[in-house]
Coordinates of C-alpha atoms and ligand atoms in Angstrom, one line a residue:
M1 CA 0.0 0.0 0.0
C2 CA 1.2 3.4 -1.0
G3 CA 3.8 3.7 -3.8
I4 CA 7.1 5.4 -3.4
V5 CA 9.4 6.6 -6.1
G6 CA 12.7 8.6 -5.8
Y7 CA 15.2 9.7 -8.4
I8 CA 18.7 11.2 -8.5
G9 CA 20.5 11.7 -11.8
K10 CA 20.9 14.1 -14.6
Q11 CA 17.3 14.2 -15.9
K12 CA 14.4 16.3 -14.8
A13 CA 13.3 14.2 -11.7
S14 CA 9.6 15.2 -11.8
A15 CA 8.9 13.7 -15.2
I16 CA 10.6 10.4 -14.3
I17 CA 8.9 10.3 -10.9
L18 CA 5.4 10.9 -12.3
E19 CA 6.0 8.2 -14.9
G20 CA 7.0 5.8 -12.0
L21 CA 4.0 6.9 -10.0
K22 CA 1.7 5.9 -12.9
R23 CA 3.1 2.4 -12.8
L24 CA 2.8 2.2 -9.0
E25 CA -0.7 3.7 -8.8
Y26 CA -2.2 0.2 -8.1
R27 CA -0.6 0.4 -4.7
G28 CA -2.9 3.3 -3.7
Y29 CA -4.8 6.0 -5.5
D30 CA -6.3 8.3 -2.9
S31 CA -3.8 11.1 -3.7
A32 CA -0.4 11.6 -5.3
G33 CA 2.4 14.1 -4.9
V34 CA 5.9 14.9 -6.0
A35 CA 8.7 17.1 -4.6
T36 CA 12.0 18.0 -6.2
L37 CA 15.0 19.9 -5.0
T38 CA 16.6 22.8 -6.7
G39 CA 19.4 24.3 -4.7
S40 CA 17.9 24.3 -1.3
R41 CA 14.4 24.9 -2.5
F42 CA 11.7 22.3 -2.5
D43 CA 9.2 22.4 -5.4
L44 CA 6.1 20.6 -4.3
A45 CA 2.9 19.5 -6.0
K46 CA 0.4 17.2 -4.3
K47 CA -3.3 16.6 -4.6
I48 CA -6.1 14.2 -4.0
G49 CA -7.1 11.9 -6.9
R50 CA -5.2 10.0 -9.5
V51 CA -1.7 10.5 -10.8
A52 CA -3.2 11.7 -14.1
G53 CA -4.7 14.7 -12.2
L54 CA -1.3 15.5 -10.6
I55 CA 0.4 15.3 -14.0
K56 CA -2.1 17.8 -15.4
S57 CA -1.8 20.2 -12.5
T58 CA 2.0 20.1 -12.6
S59 CA 2.4 20.6 -16.3
A60 CA 2.7 24.3 -16.0
Q61 CA 4.7 24.2 -12.8
K62 CA 8.5 24.6 -13.0
M63 CA 10.2 21.7 -11.3
P64 CA 13.7 21.7 -12.8
G65 CA 15.3 19.7 -10.0
T66 CA 17.2 16.5 -10.8
T67 CA 16.6 15.0 -7.4
G68 CA 13.1 14.2 -6.3
I69 CA 10.6 12.0 -4.5
G70 CA 7.0 11.1 -5.2
H71 CA 4.2 9.1 -3.6
T72 CA 0.8 7.6 -4.3
R73 CA -1.3 7.3 -1.2
W74 CA -3.7 4.7 0.3
A75 CA -5.0 6.7 3.3
T76 CA -4.4 5.3 6.8
H77 CA -4.1 8.1 9.3
G78 CA -6.0 11.2 8.1
G79 CA -8.6 11.6 5.4
V80 CA -8.2 11.9 1.7
T81 CA -7.2 15.6 1.5
D82 CA -4.5 17.6 -0.3
A83 CA -2.9 18.4 3.1
N84 CA -2.6 14.8 4.0
A85 CA -1.1 13.9 0.6
H86 CA 2.7 13.2 0.6
P87 CA 5.4 14.5 0.3
H88 CA 5.4 16.3 3.7
I89 CA 7.8 19.1 4.4
S90 CA 9.1 19.8 7.9
S91 CA 7.8 23.0 9.5
D92 CA 11.4 24.5 9.3
Q93 CA 11.4 23.7 5.5
K94 CA 14.5 21.6 5.9
I95 CA 13.2 18.1 5.2
A96 CA 10.8 16.6 2.6
L97 CA 9.6 13.0 3.1
I98 CA 7.4 10.3 1.7
H99 CA 6.3 7.3 3.7
N100 CA 4.6 4.0 3.3
G101 CA 3.5 2.3 6.5
V102 CA 2.1 3.3 9.9
I103 CA 4.0 5.1 12.7
E104 CA 2.3 3.7 15.8
N105 CA 3.9 6.1 18.4
Y106 CA 3.3 9.2 16.3
A107 CA 1.1 10.8 19.0
S108 CA 3.8 10.9 21.6
I109 CA 6.4 12.0 19.1
K110 CA 4.1 14.8 17.9
K111 CA 3.5 15.9 21.5
F112 CA 7.3 16.2 22.0
L113 CA 7.8 18.1 18.8
L114 CA 5.1 20.5 19.6
T115 CA 7.0 21.4 22.8
K116 CA 10.0 22.1 20.6
G117 CA 8.1 24.5 18.4
Y118 CA 7.5 22.3 15.3
T119 CA 4.1 22.7 13.7
F120 CA 1.9 20.4 11.7
Q121 CA -0.2 20.9 8.6
S122 CA -1.7 17.4 8.2
E123 CA -3.5 14.7 10.2
T124 CA -1.0 12.1 9.2
D125 CA 1.3 10.0 11.2
T126 CA 4.0 10.6 8.5
E127 CA 4.4 14.3 9.2
V128 CA 6.0 13.6 12.6
L129 CA 8.8 11.7 10.9
G130 CA 9.8 14.8 8.8
N131 CA 9.7 17.0 11.8
L132 CA 11.7 14.6 14.0
I133 CA 14.4 14.3 11.3
A134 CA 14.5 18.1 11.1
Y135 CA 14.8 18.2 14.9
H136 CA 17.7 15.7 15.0
Y137 CA 19.3 17.4 12.0
Q138 CA 19.4 20.7 13.9
K139 CA 21.0 19.0 16.9
E140 CA 23.5 16.9 15.0
P141 CA 27.1 18.1 15.2
A142 CA 28.1 19.8 12.0
T143 CA 30.4 17.3 10.3
S144 CA 29.7 17.0 6.6
E145 CA 26.1 17.9 5.7
G146 CA 25.6 14.5 4.1
S147 CA 26.5 12.5 7.2
R148 CA 24.6 14.9 9.4
F149 CA 21.6 14.1 7.2
V150 CA 22.0 10.3 7.4
E151 CA 22.5 10.4 11.2
S152 CA 19.4 12.5 11.8
V153 CA 17.4 9.9 9.8
R154 CA 19.0 7.1 11.8
K155 CA 18.3 8.7 15.1
T156 CA 14.7 9.4 14.2
L157 CA 14.1 5.8 13.1
R158 CA 15.5 4.5 16.4
H159 CA 12.6 6.3 18.1
V160 CA 10.0 5.0 15.8
E161 CA 7.6 2.2 16.4
G162 CA 5.6 0.8 13.5
T163 CA 6.4 0.2 9.8
Y164 CA 7.9 2.3 7.2
G165 CA 9.4 2.6 3.8
I166 CA 10.7 6.2 3.6
A167 CA 12.6 8.4 1.2
V168 CA 13.9 11.7 2.5
M169 CA 15.4 14.9 1.0
C170 CA 17.2 17.6 2.9
G171 CA 17.4 21.2 1.7
D172 CA 21.1 21.5 2.6
C173 CA 22.0 18.4 0.5
P174 CA 20.7 19.1 -3.0
A175 CA 21.7 15.9 -4.7
E176 CA 21.1 13.4 -1.9
I177 CA 18.3 11.1 -0.8
V178 CA 18.2 9.0 2.3
A179 CA 15.8 6.1 2.4
A180 CA 15.1 3.3 4.8
R181 CA 12.7 0.4 5.4
K182 CA 11.1 -1.6 8.1
G183 CA 8.1 -3.8 7.1
S184 CA 7.4 -1.9 3.9
P185 CA 9.1 -2.8 0.6
L186 CA 11.8 -0.6 -0.8
I187 CA 14.1 -1.2 -3.8
L188 CA 17.1 0.8 -5.1
G189 CA 17.5 0.8 -8.8
V190 CA 21.1 1.3 -10.0
G191 CA 21.0 2.9 -13.4
D192 CA 23.5 4.5 -15.8
G193 CA 24.6 7.6 -14.0
E194 CA 21.4 7.7 -12.0
Y195 CA 19.6 6.0 -9.0
M196 CA 16.0 5.3 -8.4
L197 CA 14.0 4.2 -5.4
A198 CA 10.7 2.4 -5.6
S199 CA 8.2 0.3 -3.6
D200 CA 8.4 -2.2 -6.4
V201 CA 10.3 -2.9 -9.6
S202 CA 7.5 -2.0 -12.0
A203 CA 8.3 1.7 -11.3
I204 CA 11.9 1.4 -12.4
I205 CA 12.2 -1.3 -15.0
S206 CA 11.9 1.2 -17.8
R207 CA 15.3 2.7 -16.6
T208 CA 17.2 -0.1 -15.1
Q209 CA 17.1 -3.8 -14.4
N210 CA 19.8 -3.7 -11.7
V211 CA 18.3 -3.5 -8.3
V212 CA 19.2 -3.8 -4.6
Y213 CA 16.4 -5.2 -2.4
L214 CA 16.8 -3.3 0.8
K215 CA 16.2 -5.3 4.0
D216 CA 14.4 -4.3 7.1
G217 CA 16.5 -2.0 9.3
E218 CA 18.7 -0.8 6.5
I219 CA 19.3 2.8 5.5
V220 CA 20.6 3.8 2.1
H221 CA 22.3 7.1 1.4
I222 CA 22.3 8.0 -2.2
T223 CA 24.3 10.8 -3.8
A224 CA 24.6 11.7 -7.5
K225 CA 27.6 9.4 -7.9
S226 CA 27.3 6.6 -5.4
F227 CA 25.3 4.9 -2.7
S228 CA 26.1 3.3 0.7
I229 CA 23.9 1.1 2.9
S230 CA 24.1 0.8 6.6
T231 CA 22.0 -0.5 9.5
L232 CA 20.1 1.4 12.2
D233 CA 23.1 0.4 14.4
S234 CA 25.5 2.1 12.0
E235 CA 27.0 -1.1 10.6
D236 CA 28.0 -1.0 7.0
V237 CA 26.2 -3.4 4.6
S238 CA 27.8 -4.7 1.4
P239 CA 25.1 -4.3 -1.3
V240 CA 24.1 -7.2 -3.5
I241 CA 22.9 -6.0 -7.0
D242 CA 20.3 -8.4 -8.5
K243 CA 19.0 -8.4 -12.1
V244 CA 15.2 -8.2 -12.5
T245 CA 13.8 -10.5 -15.1
W246 CA 10.5 -8.7 -15.7
R247 CA 10.3 -6.8 -18.9
I248 CA 8.8 -3.4 -19.4
E249 CA 6.1 -4.9 -21.7
D250 CA 5.0 -7.1 -18.8
A251 CA 3.9 -4.0 -17.0
E252 CA 2.1 -2.4 -19.9
L253 CA -1.5 -2.7 -21.1
G254 CA -0.8 -3.4 -24.7
T255 CA -4.1 -3.7 -26.6
H256 CA -6.2 -4.6 -23.6
A257 CA -8.7 -2.3 -22.0
H258 CA -7.6 -3.2 -18.5
F259 CA -4.8 -5.0 -16.7
M260 CA -7.4 -7.4 -15.3
E261 CA -8.4 -8.4 -18.8
K262 CA -4.8 -8.7 -19.9
E263 CA -4.0 -10.8 -16.9
I264 CA -7.0 -13.1 -17.3
F265 CA -6.0 -13.8 -20.9
E266 CA -2.3 -14.3 -19.9
Q267 CA -3.3 -17.3 -17.7
P268 CA -2.3 -20.1 -20.2
A269 CA 1.2 -18.7 -20.5
A270 CA 1.3 -17.9 -16.7
L271 CA 0.5 -21.5 -15.9
E272 CA 3.1 -22.7 -18.3
N273 CA 5.7 -20.5 -16.6
S274 CA 4.7 -21.7 -13.2
M275 CA 5.1 -25.4 -14.0
R276 CA 8.2 -25.1 -16.3
G277 CA 11.0 -27.4 -15.2
R278 CA 9.0 -28.6 -12.2
F279 CA 8.2 -32.2 -13.2
S280 CA 10.4 -35.2 -12.7
E281 CA 12.2 -36.7 -15.7
D282 CA 10.0 -39.9 -15.4
G283 CA 6.9 -37.7 -15.6
S284 CA 5.4 -39.1 -12.5
T285 CA 5.8 -36.3 -9.9
A286 CA 6.5 -32.7 -9.3
Q287 CA 9.9 -31.3 -8.3
F288 CA 10.7 -28.0 -6.7
G289 CA 14.2 -26.5 -6.6
G290 CA 13.9 -24.1 -3.7
L291 CA 12.2 -26.0 -0.9
N292 CA 15.4 -26.4 1.1
I293 CA 14.0 -29.5 2.8
S294 CA 15.0 -33.0 1.9
A295 CA 12.6 -35.6 0.7
V296 CA 13.3 -37.6 3.8
D297 CA 12.4 -34.7 6.1
F298 CA 9.4 -33.9 3.9
R299 CA 8.2 -37.5 4.4
Q300 CA 8.1 -36.9 8.2
I301 CA 5.6 -34.0 8.0
D302 CA 2.3 -35.1 9.6
R303 CA 0.4 -31.8 9.1
F304 CA 0.6 -28.9 6.7
H305 CA -0.5 -25.4 7.7
F306 CA -1.4 -22.9 5.1
L307 CA -1.5 -19.1 5.8
A308 CA -2.7 -16.4 3.5
C309 CA -5.1 -13.6 2.9
G310 CA -7.9 -12.9 0.4
S311 CA -7.7 -14.8 -2.9
A312 CA -4.5 -16.5 -1.8
W313 CA -6.5 -17.9 1.1
H314 CA -9.0 -19.3 -1.3
A315 CA -6.1 -21.0 -3.2
C316 CA -5.0 -22.5 0.2
L317 CA -8.5 -24.1 0.6
V318 CA -8.1 -25.8 -2.8
A319 CA -4.6 -27.0 -1.8
E320 CA -6.1 -28.4 1.4
H321 CA -8.7 -30.4 -0.5
L322 CA -6.1 -31.8 -3.0
I323 CA -3.4 -32.6 -0.5
E324 CA -5.9 -34.3 1.8
R325 CA -7.4 -36.2 -1.1
F326 CA -4.2 -37.2 -3.0
A327 CA -1.6 -37.3 -0.3
R328 CA -3.8 -38.1 2.7
V329 CA -2.0 -35.7 5.0
P330 CA -4.1 -33.4 7.2
V331 CA -4.0 -29.7 6.3
E332 CA -5.1 -26.6 8.3
V333 CA -5.8 -23.4 6.5
D334 CA -5.8 -20.1 8.4
Y335 CA -6.3 -16.5 7.6
A336 CA -2.9 -15.1 8.3
S337 CA -4.5 -12.2 10.2
E338 CA -6.2 -14.6 12.6
F339 CA -3.4 -17.1 13.0
R340 CA -0.9 -14.5 14.2
Y341 CA -3.1 -13.8 17.3
R342 CA -4.8 -17.2 17.8
N343 CA -2.0 -19.1 19.5
T344 CA -3.2 -22.4 17.9
P345 CA -1.8 -25.6 19.4
L346 CA 0.4 -27.1 16.8
S347 CA 1.7 -30.6 16.2
K348 CA 5.4 -31.4 16.4
N349 CA 6.1 -32.3 12.8
A350 CA 4.0 -29.6 11.1
L351 CA 5.3 -27.6 8.1
F352 CA 4.0 -24.2 7.2
F353 CA 3.3 -22.7 3.8
T354 CA 2.4 -19.1 3.1
L355 CA 0.9 -18.0 -0.2
S356 CA 1.2 -14.4 -1.3
Q357 CA 1.4 -12.9 -4.7
S358 CA 3.1 -9.8 -3.6
G359 CA 5.2 -11.4 -0.8
E360 CA 4.5 -8.2 1.1
T361 CA 1.1 -8.7 2.8
I362 CA 1.8 -7.6 6.3
D363 CA -0.6 -10.1 8.0
T364 CA 1.0 -13.0 6.0
L365 CA 4.5 -11.8 6.9
A366 CA 3.6 -11.5 10.6
A367 CA 1.9 -14.9 10.6
M368 CA 5.0 -16.4 9.0
R369 CA 7.2 -14.8 11.7
E370 CA 4.9 -16.2 14.4
A371 CA 5.2 -19.7 13.0
K372 CA 9.0 -19.4 12.8
R373 CA 9.2 -18.0 16.3
K374 CA 7.5 -21.2 17.4
G375 CA 10.3 -23.2 15.7
Y376 CA 8.5 -24.3 12.5
K377 CA 9.9 -24.1 9.0
V378 CA 7.9 -21.9 6.7
L379 CA 8.0 -22.3 2.9
A380 CA 6.6 -19.5 0.8
V381 CA 4.8 -19.4 -2.6
N382 CA 5.3 -15.9 -4.0
N383 CA 5.3 -14.1 -7.3
V384 CA 7.5 -11.1 -6.5
V385 CA 11.1 -12.1 -6.4
G386 CA 13.1 -10.6 -3.5
S387 CA 9.9 -9.8 -1.6
S388 CA 9.9 -9.7 2.2
I389 CA 8.2 -13.0 2.6
A390 CA 10.3 -14.7 0.0
R391 CA 13.4 -13.5 1.8
E392 CA 12.4 -14.5 5.3
A393 CA 11.0 -17.9 4.3
D394 CA 13.1 -21.1 4.9
G395 CA 12.5 -22.0 1.2
G396 CA 9.8 -21.7 -1.4
V397 CA 8.5 -21.6 -4.9
Y398 CA 8.3 -18.6 -7.1
Q399 CA 5.2 -18.3 -9.3
H400 CA 6.9 -16.7 -12.3
V401 CA 3.7 -15.2 -13.7
G402 CA 5.2 -11.7 -14.3
P403 CA 3.8 -8.6 -12.7
E404 CA 0.2 -8.6 -11.7
I405 CA -1.0 -5.0 -11.9
G406 CA -4.8 -5.3 -11.7
V407 CA -5.8 -5.0 -8.1
A408 CA -8.0 -8.0 -8.3
S409 CA -5.8 -11.1 -8.5
T410 CA -6.3 -13.4 -11.5
K411 CA -3.3 -15.0 -13.0
A412 CA -1.5 -15.1 -9.7
F413 CA -4.5 -16.9 -8.2
T414 CA -4.7 -19.7 -10.8
S415 CA -1.0 -20.1 -10.6
Q416 CA -1.3 -20.6 -6.8
L417 CA -4.0 -23.2 -7.6
L418 CA -1.6 -25.0 -9.9
L419 CA 1.3 -24.9 -7.5
G420 CA -1.0 -26.3 -4.7
A421 CA -2.0 -29.1 -7.0
M422 CA 1.6 -29.8 -7.8
L423 CA 2.4 -29.9 -4.1
A424 CA -0.4 -32.4 -3.6
L425 CA 1.2 -34.5 -6.3
Y426 CA 4.7 -34.2 -4.8
V427 CA 3.5 -35.2 -1.3
G428 CA 1.1 -37.8 -2.7
R429 CA 3.9 -39.6 -4.6
M430 CA 6.0 -39.8 -1.4
R431 CA 3.1 -41.7 0.1
D432 CA 0.5 -43.8 -1.5
M433 CA 0.0 -42.4 -5.0
S434 CA 1.1 -44.9 -7.6
F435 CA 3.5 -44.3 -10.4
N436 CA 0.7 -44.6 -13.0
D437 CA -1.6 -42.3 -11.0
G438 CA 1.3 -39.8 -10.8
V439 CA 1.8 -40.0 -14.6
D440 CA -1.9 -39.3 -15.2
Y441 CA -1.8 -36.4 -12.8
V442 CA 1.2 -34.9 -14.4
H443 CA -0.3 -35.3 -17.8
A444 CA -3.5 -33.5 -16.6
L445 CA -1.5 -30.6 -15.1
K446 CA 0.5 -30.2 -18.3
G447 CA -2.8 -30.0 -20.2
A448 CA -4.2 -27.2 -18.0
P449 CA -2.9 -24.2 -20.1
D450 CA -4.7 -25.6 -23.2
L451 CA -7.9 -26.2 -21.2
V452 CA -7.7 -22.6 -19.9
R453 CA -7.1 -21.4 -23.5
K454 CA -10.3 -23.2 -24.5
T455 CA -12.3 -21.8 -21.6
L456 CA -11.2 -18.3 -22.5
E457 CA -13.1 -18.7 -25.8
L458 CA -16.2 -18.5 -23.7
A459 CA -15.5 -14.8 -23.2
P460 CA -18.2 -13.6 -25.7
Q461 CA -20.9 -15.8 -24.0
L462 CA -19.9 -14.4 -20.6
K463 CA -20.0 -10.9 -21.9
G464 CA -23.6 -11.4 -23.0
I465 CA -24.6 -12.9 -19.7
A466 CA -22.9 -10.0 -17.9
K467 CA -25.0 -7.5 -19.9
R468 CA -28.2 -9.3 -18.8
Y469 CA -27.2 -9.6 -15.1
A470 CA -25.2 -6.4 -14.3
H471 CA -28.3 -4.7 -12.8
Y472 CA -28.7 -7.2 -10.0
H473 CA -27.6 -6.1 -6.5
D474 CA -27.0 -9.5 -4.9
F475 CA -25.4 -12.8 -6.1
L476 CA -24.7 -16.2 -4.5
F477 CA -21.8 -18.3 -5.7
L478 CA -22.2 -22.0 -4.8
G479 CA -19.9 -24.9 -5.2
R480 CA -18.8 -28.1 -3.4
L481 CA -15.5 -29.6 -2.4
S482 CA -12.7 -28.0 -4.5
L483 CA -15.2 -25.8 -6.2
F484 CA -16.4 -24.2 -3.0
P485 CA -13.2 -22.0 -2.8
V486 CA -13.8 -21.2 -6.5
A487 CA -17.3 -20.0 -5.4
L488 CA -15.7 -17.9 -2.7
E489 CA -13.3 -16.5 -5.3
G490 CA -16.1 -15.7 -7.7
A491 CA -18.0 -13.8 -5.0
L492 CA -14.9 -11.9 -4.0
K493 CA -14.1 -10.9 -7.6
L494 CA -17.6 -9.7 -8.2
K495 CA -17.8 -7.6 -5.1
E496 CA -14.4 -6.1 -5.2
I497 CA -14.5 -4.8 -8.8
S498 CA -18.3 -4.2 -9.4
Y499 CA -19.4 -3.3 -5.8
I500 CA -22.3 -5.8 -6.1
H501 CA -23.0 -7.8 -2.9
A502 CA -22.0 -11.4 -3.4
E503 CA -21.5 -14.4 -1.1
G504 CA -19.8 -17.7 -1.7
Y505 CA -21.1 -20.8 0.0
P506 CA -20.8 -24.6 -0.1
A507 CA -23.8 -25.4 -2.2
A508 CA -25.5 -27.6 0.4
E509 CA -24.9 -25.1 3.2
M510 CA -27.1 -22.6 1.3
K511 CA -30.3 -24.0 2.8
H512 CA -29.0 -23.3 6.3
G513 CA -29.5 -19.6 5.9
P514 CA -28.5 -17.9 2.6
I515 CA -31.5 -19.4 0.9
A516 CA -33.5 -16.7 2.7
L517 CA -31.9 -14.3 0.2
I518 CA -33.2 -16.1 -2.8
S519 CA -35.8 -14.4 -4.9
E520 CA -36.1 -13.3 -8.5
Q521 CA -33.8 -10.5 -7.5
C522 CA -30.9 -12.6 -6.4
P523 CA -29.2 -14.9 -9.0
S524 CA -27.1 -17.9 -8.0
V525 CA -23.9 -18.9 -9.9
F526 CA -23.5 -22.7 -9.5
L527 CA -20.2 -24.5 -10.2
V528 CA -21.3 -27.9 -11.4
P529 CA -18.9 -30.8 -11.8
S530 CA -19.9 -34.1 -13.5
G531 CA -19.3 -37.2 -11.4
E532 CA -20.2 -38.1 -7.9
M533 CA -21.3 -34.6 -6.7
F534 CA -23.4 -33.8 -9.8
N535 CA -26.7 -35.0 -8.4
K536 CA -26.2 -33.3 -5.1
V537 CA -25.4 -30.0 -6.8
V538 CA -28.5 -30.4 -9.0
S539 CA -30.6 -30.9 -5.9
S540 CA -29.4 -27.6 -4.6
M541 CA -30.2 -26.0 -7.9
Q542 CA -33.7 -27.3 -7.7
E543 CA -34.2 -25.8 -4.3
I544 CA -33.2 -22.4 -5.8
K545 CA -35.4 -22.8 -8.8
A546 CA -38.4 -23.7 -6.6
R547 CA -38.0 -20.3 -5.1
K548 CA -37.9 -18.5 -8.4
G549 CA -34.1 -17.8 -8.2
K550 CA -32.3 -17.3 -11.4
I551 CA -29.4 -19.7 -12.0
I552 CA -26.2 -19.3 -14.0
A553 CA -24.6 -22.8 -14.2
I554 CA -20.9 -23.2 -14.9
A555 CA -20.9 -26.9 -15.7
T556 CA -18.4 -29.3 -17.1
E557 CA -19.3 -30.6 -20.6
K558 CA -20.5 -34.0 -19.5
C559 CA -23.1 -32.6 -17.1
D560 CA -26.5 -33.6 -18.2
L561 CA -28.4 -30.7 -16.6
P562 CA -32.3 -31.1 -16.4
A563 CA -33.8 -29.0 -19.2
G564 CA -34.8 -25.5 -18.0
L565 CA -33.2 -25.8 -14.6
A566 CA -30.5 -23.2 -15.3
D567 CA -31.3 -19.9 -17.0
E568 CA -27.8 -19.7 -18.4
V569 CA -25.4 -22.6 -18.9
I570 CA -21.7 -22.1 -19.5
L571 CA -20.0 -25.4 -20.5
I572 CA -16.4 -25.8 -19.5
P573 CA -14.1 -28.7 -20.5
E574 CA -14.1 -31.9 -18.5
C575 CA -10.8 -32.2 -16.6
H576 CA -8.9 -34.0 -13.9
E577 CA -9.8 -33.1 -10.3
A578 CA -6.5 -31.2 -9.8
V579 CA -7.2 -29.0 -12.8
L580 CA -10.9 -28.4 -12.4
P581 CA -10.6 -25.5 -9.9
I582 CA -8.2 -23.7 -12.3
V583 CA -10.5 -24.1 -15.3
A584 CA -13.7 -23.3 -13.3
T585 CA -12.1 -20.0 -12.1
V586 CA -11.8 -18.6 -15.6
P587 CA -15.6 -18.1 -16.2
V588 CA -16.1 -16.5 -12.7
Q589 CA -13.3 -14.1 -13.5
L590 CA -14.7 -13.2 -16.9
L591 CA -18.2 -12.8 -15.5
S592 CA -17.1 -10.4 -12.8
Y593 CA -14.9 -8.5 -15.2
Y594 CA -17.6 -8.0 -17.8
I595 CA -20.2 -7.0 -15.2
A596 CA -17.8 -4.4 -13.8
V597 CA -17.1 -3.1 -17.3
E598 CA -20.9 -3.0 -18.0
L599 CA -21.3 -0.9 -14.8
N600 CA -18.4 1.4 -15.9
R601 CA -16.4 0.6 -12.8
D602 CA -12.7 1.4 -12.4
V603 CA -11.8 -2.3 -12.9
D604 CA -8.0 -2.0 -12.2
K605 CA -8.4 0.4 -9.3
P606 CA -11.5 -0.5 -7.4
R607 CA -12.6 1.9 -4.7
N608 CA -11.0 1.7 -1.2
L609 CA -8.6 -1.1 -2.3
A610 CA -5.0 -1.3 -3.2
K611 CA -2.7 -4.0 -4.3
S612 CA -0.3 -5.4 -1.7
V613 CA -1.8 -4.8 1.8
T614 CA 1.3 -3.7 3.8
V615 CA -0.6 -2.3 6.8
E616 CA -2.4 -4.4 9.4
Ligands
F6R1 C1 -8.4 -10.2 -4.4 C2 -7.0 -9.9 -4.0 C3 -6.6 -10.0 -2.6 C4 -5.2 -10.6 -2.4 C5 -4.8 -10.5 -0.9 C6 -3.5 -11.2 -0.7 O1 -8.5 -10.1 -5.7 O2 -6.1 -9.7 -4.9 O3 -7.6 -10.6 -1.8 O4 -5.3 -11.9 -2.8 O5 -4.7 -9.1 -0.6 O6 -2.5 -10.6 -1.4 P1 -1.1 -11.3 -1.6 O7 -1.3 -12.6 -2.5 O8 -0.2 -10.3 -2.3 O9 -0.6 -11.7 -0.3

């Protein structure tokens, strides 16, 4: 949440920062701002609304500085106002600062600073940071201005409780930025005669692919010619420069109307990338390079715990079903936000997994730390390389689906479903799954991208249905077993991007309460598999029909649905149980997407949301 960009180089900083902010806008879009430094003067522009509005309003403003910082905000402390937008400038005009995170002890710091004569323009927790840095800067012995600047930031951060990714400029140091992180992501881009700072790589890949992933508790001091990293305890850190593999095209819309649409249609390729090189040579099981745990140790695990939030939590529920079904090992799934405070009794030989596209979700990170504190190994499934969770995990698997920019998760979700299915295979083959069953399973997984391709051809049909159903205010999504989490995902997709109320339920549970909602005004989306659950799901459909509820059925091709039972029937390919949730997800994504488009919603930036939830 909140996007940070910084630049030092030879070019006009404001243009580069605004371009970076556009790419980071999915992290927060309540307000945006930029400040550059010319001599000792800060040029500042900030306003509520989107980056496009800021660009318009700064077009006439002279911001010639070649050092600058910018921010897109997702409001935490203080409403959505121009005054609360970042950057914030200290009341003595010495320090400008942007911040992502939450300063928990801001009230006591503010009280102290008020006694020292500092004043405040905003209601934010952030503003205390700028003023506290200014306070320490005034008190710091006058060695070189640069080291005085770094030391004042270091002293400030030692007093701070909470989380932060910050970038700071000082009026006395025209070509310097000091940045630091704790609990909020921050990356240094090392370009050709220039440096950039950003919350994530999408803001900087157009200028450089060389990056340093800063760690919690590190401070980077950047000048026009060099940079140095140290810790809060003043220890020097040797930087490691990594190469980013994402390409600039991956973060661009191309011919698509929205990133969500682009990412839905990228799913076949994303699945191929997630599984590439991850099957054994004999084609009977999965293999993962980075688990850092031997097969012998893996064999000892008597329980898996999965921790995640949102869509990733739905993916965990599917993994639970498949692991229990194919590997016969018990699985617990917890919301990361609940697990961290629940103090669950845990078995001795448990292994934890966290699932997180961004690898920065604060609840998932904290839950992972809690499991590690209790002495458990935690493996992570992440998409973003070098993310906090990926770095702190004992091992893990990268998703390799490229940047996911649409706020609503799509390709990262189906990739998580695939990796969960592969894990079920991996563990299953260590236990009772036969070679032949393993071969069939691998064959099925390898066919998933093509089945998804085929399912995407249903887009025109779903567009038509969306037109007919966009005016409803309530929806139920119903499924059983591994399709229950897909129902949850369908309901989440619909509500987050179209603002229509939707609930996901196990189909048979519907009659224990939600059936009271059923009327002609509340359609139900049923996920219908052929096979043993078919008749059971059909019975639930009959119960809805008897109450005049409209039914949209997403059914596999062999389902012989009674004539007239469903008002709309979307036929998806028959597939292996491990692949079915992936294929069944595609129509619910398309339905939600087209309904949101029909309602003219801001699909990629739904209200109140932001990608990557880095505050609790
Ligand atoms: C919904 C969605 C969110 C995320 C959740 C976890 O479409 O995208 O529910 O799934 O915020 O995010 P990650 O996977 O980054 O931990």
